[in-house]
Coordinates of C-alpha atoms in Angstrom, one line a residue:
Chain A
X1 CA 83.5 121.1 109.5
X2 CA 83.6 118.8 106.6
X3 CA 87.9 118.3 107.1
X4 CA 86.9 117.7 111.2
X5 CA 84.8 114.4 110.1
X6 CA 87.1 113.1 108.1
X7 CA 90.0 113.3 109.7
X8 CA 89.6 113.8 113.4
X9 CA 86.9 110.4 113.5
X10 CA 87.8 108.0 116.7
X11 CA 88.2 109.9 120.3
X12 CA 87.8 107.3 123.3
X13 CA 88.1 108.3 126.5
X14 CA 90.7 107.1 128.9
X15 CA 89.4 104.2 130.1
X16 CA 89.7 101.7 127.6
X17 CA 93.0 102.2 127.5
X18 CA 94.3 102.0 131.2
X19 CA 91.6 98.7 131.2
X20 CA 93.8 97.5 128.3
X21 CA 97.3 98.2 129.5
X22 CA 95.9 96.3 132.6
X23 CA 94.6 93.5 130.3
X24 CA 98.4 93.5 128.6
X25 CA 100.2 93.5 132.5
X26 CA 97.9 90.6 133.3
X27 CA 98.8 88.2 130.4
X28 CA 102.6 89.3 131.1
X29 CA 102.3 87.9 134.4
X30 CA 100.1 84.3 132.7
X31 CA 103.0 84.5 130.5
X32 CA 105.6 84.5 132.9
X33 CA 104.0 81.8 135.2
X34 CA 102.7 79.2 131.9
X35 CA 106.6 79.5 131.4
X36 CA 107.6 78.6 134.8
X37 CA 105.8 75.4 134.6
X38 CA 107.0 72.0 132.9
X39 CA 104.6 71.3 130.5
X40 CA 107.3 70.6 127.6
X41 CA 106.3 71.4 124.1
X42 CA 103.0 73.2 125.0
X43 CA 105.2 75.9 126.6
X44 CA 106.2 77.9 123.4
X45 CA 102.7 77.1 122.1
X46 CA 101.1 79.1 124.6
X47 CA 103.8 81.7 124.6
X48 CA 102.9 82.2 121.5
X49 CA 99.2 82.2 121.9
X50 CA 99.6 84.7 124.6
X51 CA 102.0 87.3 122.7
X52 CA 99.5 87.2 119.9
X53 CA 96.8 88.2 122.1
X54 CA 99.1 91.1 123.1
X55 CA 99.9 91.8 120.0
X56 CA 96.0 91.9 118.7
X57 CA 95.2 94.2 121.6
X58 CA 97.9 96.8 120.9
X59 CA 96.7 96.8 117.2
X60 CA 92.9 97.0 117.8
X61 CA 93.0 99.0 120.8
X62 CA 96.5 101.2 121.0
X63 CA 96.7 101.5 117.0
X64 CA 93.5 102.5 116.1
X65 CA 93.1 99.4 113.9
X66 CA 89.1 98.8 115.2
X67 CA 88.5 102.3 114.3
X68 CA 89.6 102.5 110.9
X69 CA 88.2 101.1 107.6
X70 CA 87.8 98.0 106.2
X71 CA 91.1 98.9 103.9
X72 CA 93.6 99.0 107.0
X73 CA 92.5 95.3 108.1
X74 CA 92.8 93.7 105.0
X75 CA 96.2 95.4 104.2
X76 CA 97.2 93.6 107.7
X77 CA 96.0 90.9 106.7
X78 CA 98.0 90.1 103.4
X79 CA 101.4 91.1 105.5
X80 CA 100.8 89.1 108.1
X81 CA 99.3 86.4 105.2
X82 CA 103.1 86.6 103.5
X83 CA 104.8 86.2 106.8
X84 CA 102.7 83.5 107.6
X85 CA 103.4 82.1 104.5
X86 CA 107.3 82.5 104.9
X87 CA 106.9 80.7 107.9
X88 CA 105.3 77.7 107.0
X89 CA 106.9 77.0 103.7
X90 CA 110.2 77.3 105.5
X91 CA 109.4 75.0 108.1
X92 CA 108.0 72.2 105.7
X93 CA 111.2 72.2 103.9
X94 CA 113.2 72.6 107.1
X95 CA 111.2 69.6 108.8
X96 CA 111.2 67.3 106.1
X97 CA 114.3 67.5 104.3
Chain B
X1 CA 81.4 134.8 94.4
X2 CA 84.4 135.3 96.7
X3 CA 82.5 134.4 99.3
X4 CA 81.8 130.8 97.9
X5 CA 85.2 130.4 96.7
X6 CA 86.1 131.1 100.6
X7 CA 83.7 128.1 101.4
X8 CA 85.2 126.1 98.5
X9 CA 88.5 126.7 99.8
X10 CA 87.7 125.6 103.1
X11 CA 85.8 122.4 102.2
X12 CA 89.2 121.1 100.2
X13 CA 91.4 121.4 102.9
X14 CA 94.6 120.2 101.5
X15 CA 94.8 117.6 104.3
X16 CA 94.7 113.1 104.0
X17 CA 94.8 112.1 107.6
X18 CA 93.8 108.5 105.8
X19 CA 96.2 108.7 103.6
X20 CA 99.1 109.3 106.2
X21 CA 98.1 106.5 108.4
X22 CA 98.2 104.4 105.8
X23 CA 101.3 105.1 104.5
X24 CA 102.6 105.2 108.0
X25 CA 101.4 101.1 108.0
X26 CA 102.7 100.3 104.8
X27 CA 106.6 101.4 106.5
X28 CA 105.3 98.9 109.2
X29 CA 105.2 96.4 107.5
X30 CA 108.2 96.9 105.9
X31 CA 109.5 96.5 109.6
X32 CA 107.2 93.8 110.2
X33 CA 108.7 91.9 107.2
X34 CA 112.5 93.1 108.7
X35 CA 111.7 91.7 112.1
X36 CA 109.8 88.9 110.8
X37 CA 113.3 87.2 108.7
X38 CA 114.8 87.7 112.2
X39 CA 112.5 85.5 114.4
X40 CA 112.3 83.1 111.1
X41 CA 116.2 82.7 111.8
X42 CA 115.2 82.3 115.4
X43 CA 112.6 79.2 114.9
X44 CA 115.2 77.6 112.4
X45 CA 118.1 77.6 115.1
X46 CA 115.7 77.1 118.2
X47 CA 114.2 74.1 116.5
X48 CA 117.5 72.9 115.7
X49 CA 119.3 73.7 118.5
X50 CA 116.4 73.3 121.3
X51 CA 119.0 71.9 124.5
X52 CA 121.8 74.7 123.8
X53 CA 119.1 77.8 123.9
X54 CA 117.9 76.6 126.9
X55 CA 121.5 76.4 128.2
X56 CA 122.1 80.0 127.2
X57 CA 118.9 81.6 128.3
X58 CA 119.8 80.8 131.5
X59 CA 122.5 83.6 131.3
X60 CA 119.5 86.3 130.7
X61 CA 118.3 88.4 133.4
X62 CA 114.9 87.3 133.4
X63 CA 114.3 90.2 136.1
X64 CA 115.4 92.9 133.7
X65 CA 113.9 91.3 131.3
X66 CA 109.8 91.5 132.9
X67 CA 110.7 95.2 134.1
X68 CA 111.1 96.5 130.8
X69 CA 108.5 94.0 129.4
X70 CA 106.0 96.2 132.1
X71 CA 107.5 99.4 131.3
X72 CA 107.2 99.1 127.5
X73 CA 103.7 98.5 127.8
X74 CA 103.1 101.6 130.5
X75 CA 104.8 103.7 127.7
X76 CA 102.4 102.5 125.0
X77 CA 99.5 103.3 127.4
X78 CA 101.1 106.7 127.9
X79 CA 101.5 107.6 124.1
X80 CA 97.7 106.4 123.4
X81 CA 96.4 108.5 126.5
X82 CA 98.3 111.6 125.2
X83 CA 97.1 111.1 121.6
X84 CA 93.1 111.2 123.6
X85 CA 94.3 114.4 125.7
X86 CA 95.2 116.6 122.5
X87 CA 91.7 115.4 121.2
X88 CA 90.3 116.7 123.8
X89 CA 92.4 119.4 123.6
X90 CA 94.6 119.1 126.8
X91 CA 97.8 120.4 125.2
X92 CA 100.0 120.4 128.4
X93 CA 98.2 117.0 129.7
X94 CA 99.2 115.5 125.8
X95 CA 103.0 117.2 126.3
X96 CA 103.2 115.4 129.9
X97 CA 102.0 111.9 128.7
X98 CA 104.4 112.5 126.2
X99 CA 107.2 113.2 128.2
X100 CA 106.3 110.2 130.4
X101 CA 106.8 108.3 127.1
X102 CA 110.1 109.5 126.5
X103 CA 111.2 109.4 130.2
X104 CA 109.7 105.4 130.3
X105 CA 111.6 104.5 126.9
X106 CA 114.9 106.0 128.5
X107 CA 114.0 103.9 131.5
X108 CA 114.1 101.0 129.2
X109 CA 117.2 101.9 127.3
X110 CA 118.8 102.3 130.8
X111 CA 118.1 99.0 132.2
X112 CA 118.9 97.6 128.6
X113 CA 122.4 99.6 129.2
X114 CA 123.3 97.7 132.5
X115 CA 121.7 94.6 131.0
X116 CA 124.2 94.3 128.6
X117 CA 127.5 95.6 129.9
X118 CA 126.5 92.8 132.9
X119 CA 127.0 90.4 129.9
X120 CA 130.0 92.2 128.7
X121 CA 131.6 91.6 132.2
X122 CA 130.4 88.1 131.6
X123 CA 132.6 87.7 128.6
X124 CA 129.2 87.2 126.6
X125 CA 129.2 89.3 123.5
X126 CA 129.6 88.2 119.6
X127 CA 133.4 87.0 119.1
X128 CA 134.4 86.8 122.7
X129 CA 136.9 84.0 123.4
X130 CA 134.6 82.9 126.4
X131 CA 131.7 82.6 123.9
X132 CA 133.3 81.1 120.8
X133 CA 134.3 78.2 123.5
X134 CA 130.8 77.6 123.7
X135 CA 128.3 75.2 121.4
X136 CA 127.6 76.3 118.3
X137 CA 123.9 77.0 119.5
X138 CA 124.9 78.8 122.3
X139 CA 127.2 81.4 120.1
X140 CA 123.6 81.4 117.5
X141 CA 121.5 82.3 120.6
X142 CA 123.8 85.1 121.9
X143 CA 124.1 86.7 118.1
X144 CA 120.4 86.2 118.1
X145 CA 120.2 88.1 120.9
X146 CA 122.2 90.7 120.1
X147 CA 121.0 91.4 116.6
X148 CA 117.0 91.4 117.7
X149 CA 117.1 93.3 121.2
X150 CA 120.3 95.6 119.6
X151 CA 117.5 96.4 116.8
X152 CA 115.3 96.9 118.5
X153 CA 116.5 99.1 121.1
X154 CA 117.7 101.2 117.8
X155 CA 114.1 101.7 117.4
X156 CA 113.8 102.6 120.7
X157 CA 116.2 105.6 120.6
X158 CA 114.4 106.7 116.9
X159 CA 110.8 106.4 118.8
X160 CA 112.6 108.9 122.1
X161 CA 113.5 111.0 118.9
X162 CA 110.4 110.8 117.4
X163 CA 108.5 111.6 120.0
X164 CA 110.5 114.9 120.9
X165 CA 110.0 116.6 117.6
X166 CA 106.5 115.8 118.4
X167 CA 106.4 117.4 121.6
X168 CA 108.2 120.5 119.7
X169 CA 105.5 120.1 117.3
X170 CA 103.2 120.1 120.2
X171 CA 103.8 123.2 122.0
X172 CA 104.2 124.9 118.4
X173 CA 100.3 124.2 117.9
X174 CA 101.6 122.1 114.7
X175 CA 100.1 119.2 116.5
X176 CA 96.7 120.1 117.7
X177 CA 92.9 118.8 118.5
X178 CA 92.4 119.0 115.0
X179 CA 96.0 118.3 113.5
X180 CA 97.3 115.6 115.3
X181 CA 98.1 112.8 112.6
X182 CA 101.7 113.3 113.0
X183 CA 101.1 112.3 116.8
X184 CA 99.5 109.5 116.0
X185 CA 101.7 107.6 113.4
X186 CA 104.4 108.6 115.8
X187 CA 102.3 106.3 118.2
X188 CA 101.8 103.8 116.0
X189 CA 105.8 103.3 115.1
X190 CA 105.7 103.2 119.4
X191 CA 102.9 100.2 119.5
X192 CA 104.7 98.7 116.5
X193 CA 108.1 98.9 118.8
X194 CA 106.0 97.5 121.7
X195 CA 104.7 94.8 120.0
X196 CA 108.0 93.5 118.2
X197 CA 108.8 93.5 122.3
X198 CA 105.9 91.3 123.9
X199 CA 107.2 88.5 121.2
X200 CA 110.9 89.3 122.2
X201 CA 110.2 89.1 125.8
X202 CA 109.0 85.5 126.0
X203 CA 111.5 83.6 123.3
X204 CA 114.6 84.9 124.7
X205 CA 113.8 85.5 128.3
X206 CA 111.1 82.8 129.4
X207 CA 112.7 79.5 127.7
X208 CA 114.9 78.3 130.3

């Protein structure tokens, strides 16, 4: 019994899943239409904004990642921290120089 | 006393289902980190070469392109579902939603095949004489493009794999309602695979 609660934990049904999936097709289809209209730099931007609520759905949702312990998140965290990081030092050097 | 050293014996199952996942996300973010120097190259070259990537985006299919967008994310919806159905038990439901991952991800590698041998008969691939007679940014856009959906699509074709041993492991009974870790970090490489996609989709495809 003991081995079943720790290791079998999370079981959802269905539902939040197919609600999800619809939730992913939807912003797919805001994508596509944000990028068919002129609205120059603010195009990537909300791109952007929209692929990262994609991408925090299919974490939280698809990979478990709500379900799991506080340890999971924070290791997230300092990778996405680092590439974050990467990102911005790049671009202040690349911008300024 | 051999009964309580059956019940000890049972209690420390020989098992780390916390352990696994996590060691199956510290190899993601390995590939996060892989990825991650990619679309860092991207921004540089985008940001530096904003009118010719426009120019050559124009050449992508932008069709293709939202097809597999939709079908990568029906396929992740597939592997969850089947990950809930061998909770619950439903061995031949969790094999079929499994399959229906495999046949979706073929799917995608299929329009990916036609996607690129249309840019083939284009001329368009790295080194071509009709693309080195291009901008500079319109030759870093195509090898962009290349290197990113090629690697990915790589992961594609090790996710189909994946996912067959564990519909082997499956029917075998190795994955189970109460064994089914190997399922899951095989689902979380496919999310992973999906995601690295939904930021693909819009910088190459949507920026004409």
């Amino acid at each position: 019994m003991d081995k079943q609660d720790i290791n079998t934990e999370h079981s959802h049904g269905y539902g939040i899943y197919v609600l999800v999936w619809l939730g992913l097709l939807a912003l797919t289809g805001l994508t596509i239409a944000v990028a068919g209209m002129n609205i120059g730099g603010f195009t990537i931007a909300t791109a952007l904004i929209i692929a990262s609520v994609k991408g925090y759905l299919v974490l939280a949702i698809f990979m478990h990642l709500r379900d799991e312990s506080m340890m999971f998140k924070v290791f997230l965290l300092v990778a996405a921290f680092f590439l974050i990081i990467t990102f911005i030092l790049l671009f202040s050097d690349y911008s300024f120089q | 006393m051999s009964a309580n050293t059956i019940v000890h014996a049972e209690v420390h199952v020989h098992r780390d289902d916390i352990g696994a996942r996590l060691g199956m996300w510290l190899f993601l973010f390995t590939e996060l980190i892989l990825f991650g120097g990619m679309f860092i190259v991207y921004s540089v070259y985008r940001f530096t070469y904003p009118e010719e990537f426009h120019l050559a985006a124009q050449e992508l299919n932008t069709i293709i392109g939202t097809l597999n967008t939709i079908i990568l994310l029906t396929s992740s919806l597939t592997m969850a579902v089947s990950i809930v159905a061998i909770q619950k038990n439903k061995i031949s439901l969790s094999l079929f939603f499994q399959f229906a991952t495999i046949f979706l991800a073929l799917f995608f590698m299929v329009n990916k095949y036609f996607e690129w041998t249309a840019k083939f008969d284009h001329g368009i691939y790295p080194g071509s004489d009709t693309l080195l007679n291009e901008s500079s940014g319109q030759i870093l856009f195509f090898g962009l493009y290349y290197m990113m959906t090629g690697l990915h699509g790589l992961h594609v074709i090790i996710g189909i794999v994946m996912i067959a041993f564990m519909m082997r492991f499956t029917s075998k009974g190795i994955v189970s309602y109460d064994n089914y870790v190997k399922l899951e970090n095989t689902g979380l490489y496919w999310h992973l695979v999906d995601i690295i996609w939904i930021f693909l989709f819009p910088l190459f495809y949507l920026i004409s």
